[in-house]
PDB file of C-alpha atoms in Angstrom:
ATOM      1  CA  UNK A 525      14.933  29.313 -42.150  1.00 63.00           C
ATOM      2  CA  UNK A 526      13.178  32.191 -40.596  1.00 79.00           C
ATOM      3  CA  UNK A 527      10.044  30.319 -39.742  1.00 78.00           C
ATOM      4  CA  UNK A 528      12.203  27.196 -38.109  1.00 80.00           C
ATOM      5  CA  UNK A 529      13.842  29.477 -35.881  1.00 83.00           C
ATOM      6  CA  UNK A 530      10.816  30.809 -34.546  1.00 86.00           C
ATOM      7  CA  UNK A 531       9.475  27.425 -34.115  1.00 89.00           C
ATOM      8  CA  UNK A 532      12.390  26.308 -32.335  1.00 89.00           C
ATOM      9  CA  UNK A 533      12.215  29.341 -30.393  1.00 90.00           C
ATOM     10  CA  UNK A 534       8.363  28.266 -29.218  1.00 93.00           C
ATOM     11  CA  UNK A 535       9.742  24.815 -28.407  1.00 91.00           C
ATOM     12  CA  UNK A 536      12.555  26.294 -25.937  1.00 91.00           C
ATOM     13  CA  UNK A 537       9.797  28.431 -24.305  1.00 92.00           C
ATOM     14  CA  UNK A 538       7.353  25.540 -23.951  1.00 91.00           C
ATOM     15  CA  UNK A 539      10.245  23.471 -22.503  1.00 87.00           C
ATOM     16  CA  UNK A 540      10.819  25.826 -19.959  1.00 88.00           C
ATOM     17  CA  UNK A 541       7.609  25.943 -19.133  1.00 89.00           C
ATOM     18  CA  UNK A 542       6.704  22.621 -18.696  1.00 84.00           C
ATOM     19  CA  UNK A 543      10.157  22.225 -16.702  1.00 83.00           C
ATOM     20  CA  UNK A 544       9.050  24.857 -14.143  1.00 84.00           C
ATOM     21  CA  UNK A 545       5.755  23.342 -13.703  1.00 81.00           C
ATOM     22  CA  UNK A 546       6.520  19.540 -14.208  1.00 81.00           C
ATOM     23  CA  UNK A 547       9.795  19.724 -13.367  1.00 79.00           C
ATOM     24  CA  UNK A 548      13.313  17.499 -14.820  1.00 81.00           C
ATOM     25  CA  UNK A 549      12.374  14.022 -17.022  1.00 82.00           C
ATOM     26  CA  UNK A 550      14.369  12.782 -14.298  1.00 86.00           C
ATOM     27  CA  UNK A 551      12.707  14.371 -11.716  1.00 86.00           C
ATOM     28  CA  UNK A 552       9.305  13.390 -13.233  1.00 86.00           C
ATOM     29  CA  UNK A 553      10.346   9.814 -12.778  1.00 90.00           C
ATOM     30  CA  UNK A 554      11.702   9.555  -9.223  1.00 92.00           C
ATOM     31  CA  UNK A 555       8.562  10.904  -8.124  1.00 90.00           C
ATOM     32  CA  UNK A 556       6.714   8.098  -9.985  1.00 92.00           C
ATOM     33  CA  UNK A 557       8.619   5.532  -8.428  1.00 93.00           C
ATOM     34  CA  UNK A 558       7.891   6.951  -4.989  1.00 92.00           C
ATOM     35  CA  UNK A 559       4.093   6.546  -5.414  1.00 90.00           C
ATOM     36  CA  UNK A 560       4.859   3.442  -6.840  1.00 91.00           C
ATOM     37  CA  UNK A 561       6.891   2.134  -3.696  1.00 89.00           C
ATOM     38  CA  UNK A 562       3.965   4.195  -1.889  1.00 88.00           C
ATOM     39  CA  UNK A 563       1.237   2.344  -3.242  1.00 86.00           C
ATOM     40  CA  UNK A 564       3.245  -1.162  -3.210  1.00 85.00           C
ATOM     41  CA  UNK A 565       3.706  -0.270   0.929  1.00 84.00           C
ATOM     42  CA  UNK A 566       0.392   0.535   1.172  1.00 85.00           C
ATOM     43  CA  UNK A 567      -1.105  -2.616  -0.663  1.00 85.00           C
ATOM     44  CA  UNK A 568       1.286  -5.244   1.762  1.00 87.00           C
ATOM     45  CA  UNK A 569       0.283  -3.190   4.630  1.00 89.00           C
ATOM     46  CA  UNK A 570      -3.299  -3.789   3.203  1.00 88.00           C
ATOM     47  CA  UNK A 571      -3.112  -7.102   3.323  1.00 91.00           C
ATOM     48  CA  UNK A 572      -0.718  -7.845   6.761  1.00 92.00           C
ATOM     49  CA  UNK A 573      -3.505  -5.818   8.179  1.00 93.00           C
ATOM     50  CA  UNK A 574      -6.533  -8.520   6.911  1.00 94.00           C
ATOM     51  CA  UNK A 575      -4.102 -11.096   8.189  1.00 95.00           C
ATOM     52  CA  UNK A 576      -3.464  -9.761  11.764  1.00 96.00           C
ATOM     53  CA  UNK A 577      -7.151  -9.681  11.600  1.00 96.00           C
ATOM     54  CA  UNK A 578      -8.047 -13.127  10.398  1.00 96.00           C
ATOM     55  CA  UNK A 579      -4.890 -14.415  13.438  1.00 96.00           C
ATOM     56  CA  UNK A 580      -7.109 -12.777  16.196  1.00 96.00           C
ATOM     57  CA  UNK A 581     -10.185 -14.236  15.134  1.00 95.00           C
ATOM     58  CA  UNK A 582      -8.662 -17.979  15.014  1.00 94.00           C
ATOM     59  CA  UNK A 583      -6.845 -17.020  18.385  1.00 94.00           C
ATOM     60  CA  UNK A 584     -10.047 -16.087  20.051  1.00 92.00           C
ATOM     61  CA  UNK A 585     -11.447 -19.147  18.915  1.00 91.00           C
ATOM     62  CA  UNK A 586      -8.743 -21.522  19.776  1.00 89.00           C
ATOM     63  CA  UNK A 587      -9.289 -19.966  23.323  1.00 88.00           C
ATOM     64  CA  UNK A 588     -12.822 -20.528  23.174  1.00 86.00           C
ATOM     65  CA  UNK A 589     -12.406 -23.875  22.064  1.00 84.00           C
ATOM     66  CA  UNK A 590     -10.292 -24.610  25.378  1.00 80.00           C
ATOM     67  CA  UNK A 591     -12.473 -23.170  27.725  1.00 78.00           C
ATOM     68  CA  UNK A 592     -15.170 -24.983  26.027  1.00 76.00           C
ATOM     69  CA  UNK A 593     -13.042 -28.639  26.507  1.00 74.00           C
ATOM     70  CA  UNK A 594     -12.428 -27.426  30.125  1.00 68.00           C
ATOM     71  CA  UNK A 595     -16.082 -26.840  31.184  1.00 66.00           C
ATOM     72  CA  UNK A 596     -16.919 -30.120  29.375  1.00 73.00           C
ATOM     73  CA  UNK A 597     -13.806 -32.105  31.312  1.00 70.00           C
ATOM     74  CA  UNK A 598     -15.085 -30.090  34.739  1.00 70.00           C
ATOM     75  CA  UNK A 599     -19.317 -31.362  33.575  1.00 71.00           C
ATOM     76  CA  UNK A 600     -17.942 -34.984  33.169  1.00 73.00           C
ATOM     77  CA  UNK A 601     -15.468 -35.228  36.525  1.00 74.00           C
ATOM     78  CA  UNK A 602     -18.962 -33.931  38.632  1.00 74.00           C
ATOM     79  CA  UNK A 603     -20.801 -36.899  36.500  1.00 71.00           C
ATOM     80  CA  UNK A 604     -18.639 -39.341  37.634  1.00 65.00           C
TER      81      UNK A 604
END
């Protein structure tokens, strides 16, 4: 019995220790699922960045496209 005291008595210090640097199970776990929301955020924001990207790039173009149809409608009024 001697030598399962002393073993339990190594597993209470080794919890204790790993509780002051880890911290609670529970605590452990919150923080997991705030990188986890963190990294979720991050990956939308990721990807609403691309596509604020990609909606300039077809606005410039739609406004390219106009003044390109207006200098063509302004070339064909002085042809006629």
């Amino acid at each position: 019995m001697e030598g399962l005291s002393r073993r339990q008595g190594i597993f209470d210090k080794l919890g204790t220790i790993l509780k002051q640097d880890w911290g609670s199970l529970e605590e452990i776990q919150q923080q997991q699922a705030t990188l986890q929301k963190r990294n979720a955020r991050d990956i939308h924001q990721d990807e609403v960045e691309k596509l604020e990207a990609e909606l300039q790039t077809l606005q410039r173009r739609i406004i390219d496209a106009g003044e390109s149809s207006v200098l063509i409608d302004e070339e064909n009024e002085r042809a006629h």
